[in-house]
mmCIF file with all atom_site columns, C-alpha atoms in Angstrom:
data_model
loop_
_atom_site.group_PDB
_atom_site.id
_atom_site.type_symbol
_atom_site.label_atom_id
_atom_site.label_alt_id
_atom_site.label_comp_id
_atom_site.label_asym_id
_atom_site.label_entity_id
_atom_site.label_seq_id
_atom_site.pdbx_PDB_ins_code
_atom_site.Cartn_x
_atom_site.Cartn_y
_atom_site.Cartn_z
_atom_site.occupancy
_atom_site.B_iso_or_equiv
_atom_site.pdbx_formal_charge
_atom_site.auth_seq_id
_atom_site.auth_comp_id
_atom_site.auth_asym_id
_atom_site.auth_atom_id
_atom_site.pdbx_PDB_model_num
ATOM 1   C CA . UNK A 1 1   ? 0.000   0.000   0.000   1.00 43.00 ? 1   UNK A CA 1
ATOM 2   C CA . UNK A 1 2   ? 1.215   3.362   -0.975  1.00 46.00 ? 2   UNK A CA 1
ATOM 3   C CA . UNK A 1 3   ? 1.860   6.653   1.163   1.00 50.00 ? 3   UNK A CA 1
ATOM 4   C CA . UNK A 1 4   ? -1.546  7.511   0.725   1.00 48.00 ? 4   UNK A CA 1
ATOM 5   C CA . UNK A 1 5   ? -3.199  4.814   1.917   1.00 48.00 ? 5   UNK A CA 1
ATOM 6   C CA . UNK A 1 6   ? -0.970  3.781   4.888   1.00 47.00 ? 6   UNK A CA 1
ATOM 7   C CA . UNK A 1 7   ? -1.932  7.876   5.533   1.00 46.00 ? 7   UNK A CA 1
ATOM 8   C CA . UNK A 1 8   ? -5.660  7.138   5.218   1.00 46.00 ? 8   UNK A CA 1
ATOM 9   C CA . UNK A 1 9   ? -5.839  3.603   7.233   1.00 44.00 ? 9   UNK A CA 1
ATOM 10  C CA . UNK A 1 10  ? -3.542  5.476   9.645   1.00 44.00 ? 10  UNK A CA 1
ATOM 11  C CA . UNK A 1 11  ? -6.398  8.094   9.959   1.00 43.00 ? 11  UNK A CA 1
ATOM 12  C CA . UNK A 1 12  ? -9.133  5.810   10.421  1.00 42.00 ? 12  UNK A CA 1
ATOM 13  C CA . UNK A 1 13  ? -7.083  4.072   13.395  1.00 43.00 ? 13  UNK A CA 1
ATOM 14  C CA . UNK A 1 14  ? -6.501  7.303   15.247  1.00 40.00 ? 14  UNK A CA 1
ATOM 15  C CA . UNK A 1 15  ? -9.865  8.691   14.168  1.00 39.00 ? 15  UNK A CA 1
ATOM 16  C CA . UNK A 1 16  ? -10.963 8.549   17.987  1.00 34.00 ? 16  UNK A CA 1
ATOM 17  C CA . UNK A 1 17  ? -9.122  11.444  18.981  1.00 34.00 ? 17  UNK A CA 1
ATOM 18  C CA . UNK A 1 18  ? -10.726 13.640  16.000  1.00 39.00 ? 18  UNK A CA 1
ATOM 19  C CA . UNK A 1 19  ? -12.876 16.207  16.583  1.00 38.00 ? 19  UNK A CA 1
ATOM 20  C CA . UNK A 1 20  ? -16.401 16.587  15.692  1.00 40.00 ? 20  UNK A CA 1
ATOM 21  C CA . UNK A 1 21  ? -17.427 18.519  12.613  1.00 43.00 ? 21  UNK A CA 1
ATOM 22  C CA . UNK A 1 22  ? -18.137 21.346  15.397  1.00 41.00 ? 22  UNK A CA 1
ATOM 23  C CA . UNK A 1 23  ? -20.543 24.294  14.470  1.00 36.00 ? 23  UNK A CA 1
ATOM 24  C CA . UNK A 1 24  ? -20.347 24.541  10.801  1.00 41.00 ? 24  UNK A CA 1
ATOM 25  C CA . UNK A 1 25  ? -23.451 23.393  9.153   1.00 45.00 ? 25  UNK A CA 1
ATOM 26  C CA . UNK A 1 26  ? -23.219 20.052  7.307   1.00 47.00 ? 26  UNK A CA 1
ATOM 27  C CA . UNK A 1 27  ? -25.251 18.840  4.385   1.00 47.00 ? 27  UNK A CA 1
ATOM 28  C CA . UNK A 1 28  ? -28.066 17.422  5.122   1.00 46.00 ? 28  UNK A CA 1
ATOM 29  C CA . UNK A 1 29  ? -30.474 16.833  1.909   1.00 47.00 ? 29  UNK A CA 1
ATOM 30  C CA . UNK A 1 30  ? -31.168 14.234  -0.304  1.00 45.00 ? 30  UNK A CA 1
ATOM 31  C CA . UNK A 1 31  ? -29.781 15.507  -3.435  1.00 45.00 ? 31  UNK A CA 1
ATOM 32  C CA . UNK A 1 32  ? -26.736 17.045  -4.313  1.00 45.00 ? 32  UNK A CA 1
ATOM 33  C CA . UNK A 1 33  ? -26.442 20.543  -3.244  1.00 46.00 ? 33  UNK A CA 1
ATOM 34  C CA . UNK A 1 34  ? -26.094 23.363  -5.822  1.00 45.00 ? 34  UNK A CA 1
ATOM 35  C CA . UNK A 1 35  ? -22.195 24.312  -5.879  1.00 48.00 ? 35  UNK A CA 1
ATOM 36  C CA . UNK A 1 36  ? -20.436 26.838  -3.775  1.00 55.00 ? 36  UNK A CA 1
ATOM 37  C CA . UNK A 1 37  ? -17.385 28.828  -3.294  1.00 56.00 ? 37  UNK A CA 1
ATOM 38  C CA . UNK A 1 38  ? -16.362 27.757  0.271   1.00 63.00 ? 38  UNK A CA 1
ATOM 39  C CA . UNK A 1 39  ? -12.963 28.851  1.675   1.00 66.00 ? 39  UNK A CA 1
ATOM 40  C CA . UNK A 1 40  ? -11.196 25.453  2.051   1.00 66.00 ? 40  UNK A CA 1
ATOM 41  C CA . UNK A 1 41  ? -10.457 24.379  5.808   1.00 69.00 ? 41  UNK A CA 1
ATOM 42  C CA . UNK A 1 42  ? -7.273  23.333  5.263   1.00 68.00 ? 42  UNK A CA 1
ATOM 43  C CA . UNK A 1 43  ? -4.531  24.482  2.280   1.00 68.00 ? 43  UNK A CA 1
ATOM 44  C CA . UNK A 1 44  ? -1.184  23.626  1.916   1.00 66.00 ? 44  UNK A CA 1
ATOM 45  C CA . UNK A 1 45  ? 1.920   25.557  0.042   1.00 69.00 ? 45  UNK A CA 1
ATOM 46  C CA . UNK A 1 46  ? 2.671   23.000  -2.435  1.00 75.00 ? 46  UNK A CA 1
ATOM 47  C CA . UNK A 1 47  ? 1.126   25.011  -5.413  1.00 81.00 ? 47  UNK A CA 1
ATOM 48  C CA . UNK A 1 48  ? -1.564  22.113  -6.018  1.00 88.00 ? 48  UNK A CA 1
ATOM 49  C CA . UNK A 1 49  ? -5.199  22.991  -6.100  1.00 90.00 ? 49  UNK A CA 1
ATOM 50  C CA . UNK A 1 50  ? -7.639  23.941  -3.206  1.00 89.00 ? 50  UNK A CA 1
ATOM 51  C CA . UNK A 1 51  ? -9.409  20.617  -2.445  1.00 90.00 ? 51  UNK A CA 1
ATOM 52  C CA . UNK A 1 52  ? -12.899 21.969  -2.834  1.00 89.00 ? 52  UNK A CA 1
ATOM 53  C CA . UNK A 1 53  ? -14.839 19.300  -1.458  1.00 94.00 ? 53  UNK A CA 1
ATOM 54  C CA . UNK A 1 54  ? -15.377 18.434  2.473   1.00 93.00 ? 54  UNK A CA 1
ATOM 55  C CA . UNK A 1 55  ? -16.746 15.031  2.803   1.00 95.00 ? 55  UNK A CA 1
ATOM 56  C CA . UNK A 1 56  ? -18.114 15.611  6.163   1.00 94.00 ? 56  UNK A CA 1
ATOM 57  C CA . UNK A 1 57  ? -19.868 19.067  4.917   1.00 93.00 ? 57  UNK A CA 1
ATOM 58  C CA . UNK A 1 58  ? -20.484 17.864  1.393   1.00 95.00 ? 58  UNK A CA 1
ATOM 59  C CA . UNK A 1 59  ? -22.073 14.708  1.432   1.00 97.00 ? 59  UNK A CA 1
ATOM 60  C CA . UNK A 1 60  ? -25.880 14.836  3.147   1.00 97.00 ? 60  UNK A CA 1
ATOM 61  C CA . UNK A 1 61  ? -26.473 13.190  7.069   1.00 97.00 ? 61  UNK A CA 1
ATOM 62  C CA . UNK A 1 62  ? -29.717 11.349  5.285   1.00 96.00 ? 62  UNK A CA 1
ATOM 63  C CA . UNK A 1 63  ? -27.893 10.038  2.948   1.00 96.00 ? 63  UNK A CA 1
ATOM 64  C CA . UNK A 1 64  ? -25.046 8.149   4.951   1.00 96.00 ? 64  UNK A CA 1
ATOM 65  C CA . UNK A 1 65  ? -27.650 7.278   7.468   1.00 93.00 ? 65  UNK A CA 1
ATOM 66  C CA . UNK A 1 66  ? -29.724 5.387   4.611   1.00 93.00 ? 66  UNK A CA 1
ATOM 67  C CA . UNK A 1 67  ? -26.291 3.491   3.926   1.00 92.00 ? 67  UNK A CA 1
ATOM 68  C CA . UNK A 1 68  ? -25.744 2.596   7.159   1.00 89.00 ? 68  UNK A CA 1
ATOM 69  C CA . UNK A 1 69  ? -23.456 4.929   8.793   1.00 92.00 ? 69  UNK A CA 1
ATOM 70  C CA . UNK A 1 70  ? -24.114 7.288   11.766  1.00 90.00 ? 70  UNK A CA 1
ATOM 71  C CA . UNK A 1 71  ? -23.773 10.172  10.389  1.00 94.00 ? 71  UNK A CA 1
ATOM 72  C CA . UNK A 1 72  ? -24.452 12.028  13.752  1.00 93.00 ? 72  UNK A CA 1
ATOM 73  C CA . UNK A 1 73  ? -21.440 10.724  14.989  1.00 92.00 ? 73  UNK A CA 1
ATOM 74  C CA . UNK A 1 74  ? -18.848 11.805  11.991  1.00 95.00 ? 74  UNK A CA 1
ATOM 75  C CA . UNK A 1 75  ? -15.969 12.875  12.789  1.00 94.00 ? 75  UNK A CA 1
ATOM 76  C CA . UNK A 1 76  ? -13.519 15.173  11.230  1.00 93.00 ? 76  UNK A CA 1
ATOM 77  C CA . UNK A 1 77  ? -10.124 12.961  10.401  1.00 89.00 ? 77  UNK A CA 1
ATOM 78  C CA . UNK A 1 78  ? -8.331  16.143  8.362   1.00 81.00 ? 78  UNK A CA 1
ATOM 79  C CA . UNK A 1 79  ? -4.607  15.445  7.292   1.00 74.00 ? 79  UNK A CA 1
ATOM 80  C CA . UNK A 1 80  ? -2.475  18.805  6.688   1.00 69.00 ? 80  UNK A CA 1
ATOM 81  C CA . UNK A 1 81  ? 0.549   17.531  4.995   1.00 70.00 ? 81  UNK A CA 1
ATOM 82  C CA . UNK A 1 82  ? 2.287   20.628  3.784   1.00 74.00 ? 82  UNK A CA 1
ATOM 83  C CA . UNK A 1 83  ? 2.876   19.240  0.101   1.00 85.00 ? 83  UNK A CA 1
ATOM 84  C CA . UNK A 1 84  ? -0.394  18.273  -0.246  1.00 87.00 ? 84  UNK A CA 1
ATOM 85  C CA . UNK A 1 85  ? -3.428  17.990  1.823   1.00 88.00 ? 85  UNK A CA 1
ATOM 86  C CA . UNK A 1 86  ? -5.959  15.575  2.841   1.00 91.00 ? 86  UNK A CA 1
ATOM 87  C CA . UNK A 1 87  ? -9.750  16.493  3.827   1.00 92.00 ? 87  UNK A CA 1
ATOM 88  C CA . UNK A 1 88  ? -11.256 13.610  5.632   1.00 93.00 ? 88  UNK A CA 1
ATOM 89  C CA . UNK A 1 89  ? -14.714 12.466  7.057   1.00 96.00 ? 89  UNK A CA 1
ATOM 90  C CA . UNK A 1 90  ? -14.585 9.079   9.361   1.00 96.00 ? 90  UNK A CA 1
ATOM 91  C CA . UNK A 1 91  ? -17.935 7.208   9.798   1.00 95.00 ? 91  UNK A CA 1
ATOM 92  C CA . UNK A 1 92  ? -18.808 4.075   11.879  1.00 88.00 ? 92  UNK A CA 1
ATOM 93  C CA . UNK A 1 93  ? -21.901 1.845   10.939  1.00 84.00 ? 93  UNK A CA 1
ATOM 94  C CA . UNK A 1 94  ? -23.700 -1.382  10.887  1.00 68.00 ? 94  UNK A CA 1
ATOM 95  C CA . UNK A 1 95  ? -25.283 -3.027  7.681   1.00 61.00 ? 95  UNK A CA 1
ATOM 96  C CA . UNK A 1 96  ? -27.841 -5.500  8.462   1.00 54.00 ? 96  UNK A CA 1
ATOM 97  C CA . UNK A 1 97  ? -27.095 -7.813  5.346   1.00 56.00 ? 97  UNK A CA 1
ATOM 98  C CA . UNK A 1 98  ? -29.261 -11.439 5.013   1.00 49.00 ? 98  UNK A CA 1
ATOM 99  C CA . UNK A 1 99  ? -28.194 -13.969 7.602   1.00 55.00 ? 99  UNK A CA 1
ATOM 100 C CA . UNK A 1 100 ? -24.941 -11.121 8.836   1.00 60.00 ? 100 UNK A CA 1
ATOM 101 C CA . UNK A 1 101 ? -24.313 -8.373  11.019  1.00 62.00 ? 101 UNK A CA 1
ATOM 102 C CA . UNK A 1 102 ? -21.295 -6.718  9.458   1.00 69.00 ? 102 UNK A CA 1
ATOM 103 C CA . UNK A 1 103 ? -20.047 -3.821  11.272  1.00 81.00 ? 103 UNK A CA 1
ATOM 104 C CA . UNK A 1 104 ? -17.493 -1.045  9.370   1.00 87.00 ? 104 UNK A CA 1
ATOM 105 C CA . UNK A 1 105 ? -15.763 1.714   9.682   1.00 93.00 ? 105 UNK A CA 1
ATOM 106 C CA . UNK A 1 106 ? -15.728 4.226   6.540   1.00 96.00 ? 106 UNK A CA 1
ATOM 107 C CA . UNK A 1 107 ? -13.110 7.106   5.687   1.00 96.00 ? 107 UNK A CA 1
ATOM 108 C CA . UNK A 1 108 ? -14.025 9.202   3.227   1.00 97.00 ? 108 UNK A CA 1
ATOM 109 C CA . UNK A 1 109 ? -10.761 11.631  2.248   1.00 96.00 ? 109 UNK A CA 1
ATOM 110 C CA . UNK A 1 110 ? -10.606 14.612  -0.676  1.00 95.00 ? 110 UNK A CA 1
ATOM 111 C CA . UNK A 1 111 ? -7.198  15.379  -0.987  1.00 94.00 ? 111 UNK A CA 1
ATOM 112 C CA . UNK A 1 112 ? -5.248  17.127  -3.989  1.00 93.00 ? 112 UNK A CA 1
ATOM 113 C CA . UNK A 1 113 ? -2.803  14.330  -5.325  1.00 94.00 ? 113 UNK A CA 1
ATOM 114 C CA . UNK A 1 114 ? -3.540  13.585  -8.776  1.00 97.00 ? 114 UNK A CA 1
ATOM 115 C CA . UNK A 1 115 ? -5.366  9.762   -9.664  1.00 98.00 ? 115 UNK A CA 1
ATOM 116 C CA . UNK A 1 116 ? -2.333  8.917   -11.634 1.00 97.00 ? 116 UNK A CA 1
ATOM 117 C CA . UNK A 1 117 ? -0.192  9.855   -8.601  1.00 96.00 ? 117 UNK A CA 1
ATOM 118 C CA . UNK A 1 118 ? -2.356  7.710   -6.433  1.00 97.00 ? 118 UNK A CA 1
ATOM 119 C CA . UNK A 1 119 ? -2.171  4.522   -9.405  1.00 97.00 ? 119 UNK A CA 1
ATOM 120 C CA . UNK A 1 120 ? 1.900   5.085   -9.424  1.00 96.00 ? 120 UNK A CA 1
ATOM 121 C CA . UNK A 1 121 ? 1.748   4.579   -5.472  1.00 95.00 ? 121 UNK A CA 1
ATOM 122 C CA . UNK A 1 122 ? -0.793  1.710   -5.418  1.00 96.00 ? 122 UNK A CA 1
ATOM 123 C CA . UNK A 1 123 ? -0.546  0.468   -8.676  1.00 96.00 ? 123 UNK A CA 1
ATOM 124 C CA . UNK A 1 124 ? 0.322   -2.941  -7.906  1.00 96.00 ? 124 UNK A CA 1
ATOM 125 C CA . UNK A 1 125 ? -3.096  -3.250  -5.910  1.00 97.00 ? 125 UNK A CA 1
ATOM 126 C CA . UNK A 1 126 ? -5.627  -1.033  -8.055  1.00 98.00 ? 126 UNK A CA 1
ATOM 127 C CA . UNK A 1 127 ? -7.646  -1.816  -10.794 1.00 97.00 ? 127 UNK A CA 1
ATOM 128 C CA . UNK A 1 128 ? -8.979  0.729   -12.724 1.00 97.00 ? 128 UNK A CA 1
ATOM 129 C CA . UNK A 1 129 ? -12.751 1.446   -13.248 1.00 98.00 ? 129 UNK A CA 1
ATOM 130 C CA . UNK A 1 130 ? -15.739 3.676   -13.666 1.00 98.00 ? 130 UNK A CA 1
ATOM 131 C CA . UNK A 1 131 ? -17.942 5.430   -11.117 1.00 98.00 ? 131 UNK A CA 1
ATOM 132 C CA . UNK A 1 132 ? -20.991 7.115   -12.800 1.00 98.00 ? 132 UNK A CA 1
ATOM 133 C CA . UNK A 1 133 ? -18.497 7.362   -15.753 1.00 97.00 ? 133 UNK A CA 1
ATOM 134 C CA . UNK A 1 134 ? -15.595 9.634   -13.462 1.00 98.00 ? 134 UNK A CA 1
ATOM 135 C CA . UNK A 1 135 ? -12.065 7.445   -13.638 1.00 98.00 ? 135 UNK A CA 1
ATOM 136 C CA . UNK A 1 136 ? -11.495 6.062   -10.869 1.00 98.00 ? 136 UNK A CA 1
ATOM 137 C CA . UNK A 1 137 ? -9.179  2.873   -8.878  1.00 98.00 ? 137 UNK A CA 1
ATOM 138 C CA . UNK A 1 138 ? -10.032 0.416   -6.590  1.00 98.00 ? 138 UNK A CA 1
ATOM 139 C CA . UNK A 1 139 ? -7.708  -1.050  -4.328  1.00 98.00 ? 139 UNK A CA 1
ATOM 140 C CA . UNK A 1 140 ? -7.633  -4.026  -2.909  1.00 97.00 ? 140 UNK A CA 1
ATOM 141 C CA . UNK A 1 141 ? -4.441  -4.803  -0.728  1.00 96.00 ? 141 UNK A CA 1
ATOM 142 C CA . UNK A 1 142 ? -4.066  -8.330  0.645   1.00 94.00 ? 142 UNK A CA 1
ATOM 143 C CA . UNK A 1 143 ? -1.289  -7.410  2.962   1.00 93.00 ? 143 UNK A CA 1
ATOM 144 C CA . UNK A 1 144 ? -4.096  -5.012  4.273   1.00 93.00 ? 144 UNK A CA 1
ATOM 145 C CA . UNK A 1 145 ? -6.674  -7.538  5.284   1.00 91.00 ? 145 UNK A CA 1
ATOM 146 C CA . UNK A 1 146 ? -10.656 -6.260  5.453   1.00 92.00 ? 146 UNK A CA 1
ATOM 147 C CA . UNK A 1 147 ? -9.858  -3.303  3.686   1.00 95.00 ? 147 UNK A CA 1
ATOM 148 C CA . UNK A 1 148 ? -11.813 -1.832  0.527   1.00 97.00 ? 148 UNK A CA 1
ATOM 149 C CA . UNK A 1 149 ? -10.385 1.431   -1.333  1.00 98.00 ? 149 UNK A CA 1
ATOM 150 C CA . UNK A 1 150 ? -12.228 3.532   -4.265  1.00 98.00 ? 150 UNK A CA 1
ATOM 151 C CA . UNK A 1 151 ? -10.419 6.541   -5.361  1.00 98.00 ? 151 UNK A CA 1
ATOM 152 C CA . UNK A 1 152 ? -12.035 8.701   -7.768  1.00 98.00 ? 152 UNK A CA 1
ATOM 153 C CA . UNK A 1 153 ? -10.982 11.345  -9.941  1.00 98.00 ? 153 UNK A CA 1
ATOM 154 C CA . UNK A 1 154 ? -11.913 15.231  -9.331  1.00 97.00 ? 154 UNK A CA 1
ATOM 155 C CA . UNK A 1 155 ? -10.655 18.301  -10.826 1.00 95.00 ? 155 UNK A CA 1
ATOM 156 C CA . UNK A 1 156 ? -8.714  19.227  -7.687  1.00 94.00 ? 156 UNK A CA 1
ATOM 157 C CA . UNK A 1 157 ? -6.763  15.453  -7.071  1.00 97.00 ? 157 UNK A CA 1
ATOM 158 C CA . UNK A 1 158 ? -9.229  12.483  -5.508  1.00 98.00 ? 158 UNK A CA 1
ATOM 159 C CA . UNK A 1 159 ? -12.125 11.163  -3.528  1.00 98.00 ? 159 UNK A CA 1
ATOM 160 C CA . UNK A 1 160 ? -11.256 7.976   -1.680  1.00 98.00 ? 160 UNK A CA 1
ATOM 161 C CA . UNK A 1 161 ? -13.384 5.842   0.588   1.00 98.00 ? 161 UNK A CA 1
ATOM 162 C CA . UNK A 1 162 ? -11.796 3.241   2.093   1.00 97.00 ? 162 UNK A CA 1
ATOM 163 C CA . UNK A 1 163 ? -13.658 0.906   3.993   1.00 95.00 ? 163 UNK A CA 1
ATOM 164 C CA . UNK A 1 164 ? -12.467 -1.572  6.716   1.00 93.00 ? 164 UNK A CA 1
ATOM 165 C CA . UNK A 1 165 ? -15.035 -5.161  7.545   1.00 87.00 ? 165 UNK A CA 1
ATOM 166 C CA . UNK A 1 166 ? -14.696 -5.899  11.371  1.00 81.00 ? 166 UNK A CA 1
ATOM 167 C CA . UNK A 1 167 ? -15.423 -9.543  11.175  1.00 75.00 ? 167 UNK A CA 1
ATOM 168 C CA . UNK A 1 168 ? -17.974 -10.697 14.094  1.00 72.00 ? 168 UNK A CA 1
ATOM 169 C CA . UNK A 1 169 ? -17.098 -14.188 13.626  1.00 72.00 ? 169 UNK A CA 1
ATOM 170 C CA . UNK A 1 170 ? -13.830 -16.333 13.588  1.00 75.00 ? 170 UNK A CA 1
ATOM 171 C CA . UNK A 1 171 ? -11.702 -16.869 10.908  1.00 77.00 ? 171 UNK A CA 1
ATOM 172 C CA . UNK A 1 172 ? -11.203 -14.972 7.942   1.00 79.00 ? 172 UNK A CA 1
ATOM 173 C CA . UNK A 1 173 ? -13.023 -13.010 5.480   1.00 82.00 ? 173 UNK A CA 1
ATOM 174 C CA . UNK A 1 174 ? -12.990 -14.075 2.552   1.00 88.00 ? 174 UNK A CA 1
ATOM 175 C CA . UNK A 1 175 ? -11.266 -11.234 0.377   1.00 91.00 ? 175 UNK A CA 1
ATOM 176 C CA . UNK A 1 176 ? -14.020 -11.031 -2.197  1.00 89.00 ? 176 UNK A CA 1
ATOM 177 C CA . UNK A 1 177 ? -16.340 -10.174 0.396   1.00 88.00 ? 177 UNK A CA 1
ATOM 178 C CA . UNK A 1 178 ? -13.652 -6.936  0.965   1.00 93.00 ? 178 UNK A CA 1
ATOM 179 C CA . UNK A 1 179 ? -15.371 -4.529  -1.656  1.00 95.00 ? 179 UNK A CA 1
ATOM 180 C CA . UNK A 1 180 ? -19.355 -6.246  -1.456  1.00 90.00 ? 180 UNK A CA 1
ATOM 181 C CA . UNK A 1 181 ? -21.066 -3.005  -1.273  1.00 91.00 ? 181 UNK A CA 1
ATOM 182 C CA . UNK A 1 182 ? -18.792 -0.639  -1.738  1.00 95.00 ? 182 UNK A CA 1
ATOM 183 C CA . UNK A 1 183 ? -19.592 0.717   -5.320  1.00 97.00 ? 183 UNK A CA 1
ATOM 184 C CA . UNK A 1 184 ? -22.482 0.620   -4.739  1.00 96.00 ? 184 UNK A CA 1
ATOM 185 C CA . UNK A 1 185 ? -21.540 3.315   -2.027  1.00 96.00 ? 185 UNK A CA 1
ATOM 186 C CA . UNK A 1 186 ? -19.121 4.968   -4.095  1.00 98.00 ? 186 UNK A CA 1
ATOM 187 C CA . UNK A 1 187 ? -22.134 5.359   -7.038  1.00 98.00 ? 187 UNK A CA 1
ATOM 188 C CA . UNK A 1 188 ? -24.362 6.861   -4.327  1.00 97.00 ? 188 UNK A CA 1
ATOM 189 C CA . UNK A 1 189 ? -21.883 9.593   -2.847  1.00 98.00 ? 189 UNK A CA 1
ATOM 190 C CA . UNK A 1 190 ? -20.321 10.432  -6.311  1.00 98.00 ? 190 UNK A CA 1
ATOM 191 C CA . UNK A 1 191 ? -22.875 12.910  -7.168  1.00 97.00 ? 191 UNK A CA 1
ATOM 192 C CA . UNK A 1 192 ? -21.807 14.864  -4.266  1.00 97.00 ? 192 UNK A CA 1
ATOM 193 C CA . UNK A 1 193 ? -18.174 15.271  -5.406  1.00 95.00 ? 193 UNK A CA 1
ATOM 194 C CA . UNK A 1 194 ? -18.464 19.069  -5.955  1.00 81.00 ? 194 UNK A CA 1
ATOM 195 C CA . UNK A 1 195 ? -15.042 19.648  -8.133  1.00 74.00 ? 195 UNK A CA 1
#
């Protein structure tokens, strides 16, 4: 796994000492809200663009509540790296699938590297794809066990969501069960990418 995503599992760890989203009003309709100029949280002085999307101000409380997250207990998980910088929006949730109780935790980063930046780190683990036709990777690391990563393409760098499956039974999962439902997450949130 590349810089990035050691960066972004790394957040998701730590994402207990992370502070709410605080005061700032998030989204919270169902359909993608009309774009604005917002003053980005966080910049950096490496020259690249302002990311220009906040996943935990961006993307609507309904709708991560209808995919099984808690949306009222996001937390910001924001990574400042001075060459580049990361946005981030951590989410825990339970998704009642037939017969299983699958508990996850979701981190869902902007940041302003470039998708062919993010294939020459994590090339050797992504396959490229489409998400409601926008490029994007995912990434599926075996040395990273339980882990799902989509990383899509925006005007300012990438969207990822990487998603982590905390088994709640022995033995393994099985590593095509990684990714089950996580386009299908990616295709819903996509709309949202304001870029």
């Amino acid at each position: 796994m590349g810089r990035w995503g050691t960066v972004a599992l790394a957040a998701l760890a730590a994402v207990a000492t992370a502070c709410s989203p605080g005061s700032a009003e998030p989204a919270t309709g169902d359909e993608a809200s009309p774009s604005t100029t917002r003053t980005p949280r966080i910049t950096d002085d490496s020259g690249r663009p302002p990311v220009t999307f906040d996943p935990c101000y961006d993307i609507p409380d309904d709708v991560m509540n209808a995919a099984g997250y808690d949306a009222g207990k996001k937390e910001l998980a924001d990574m400042p790296m001075g060459t580049y910088t990361f946005l981030g929006c951590a989410y825990e949730g339970t998704i009642s699938v037939p017969g299983v109780l699958a508990r996850y935790d979701l981190l869902v980063l902007a940041g302003n590297v470039s998708l062919e930046e993010e294939l020459t780190k994590n090339g050797h683990v992504a396959e490229a794809v489409e998400v409601n036709g926008r490029s994007a990777l995912v990434e599926v690391d075996p040395n990273v066990r339980d882990t799902c990563r989509y990383v899509l393409q925006t005007t300012f760098g990438i969207v990822g969501l990487s998603r982590i499956y905390h088994k709640d039974h022995p033995g393994a999962v099985p590593q095509d069960e990684w990714c089950a439902g996580v386009l299908d997450l990616a295709t819903t949130l996509e709309p949202f990418i304001q870029d």
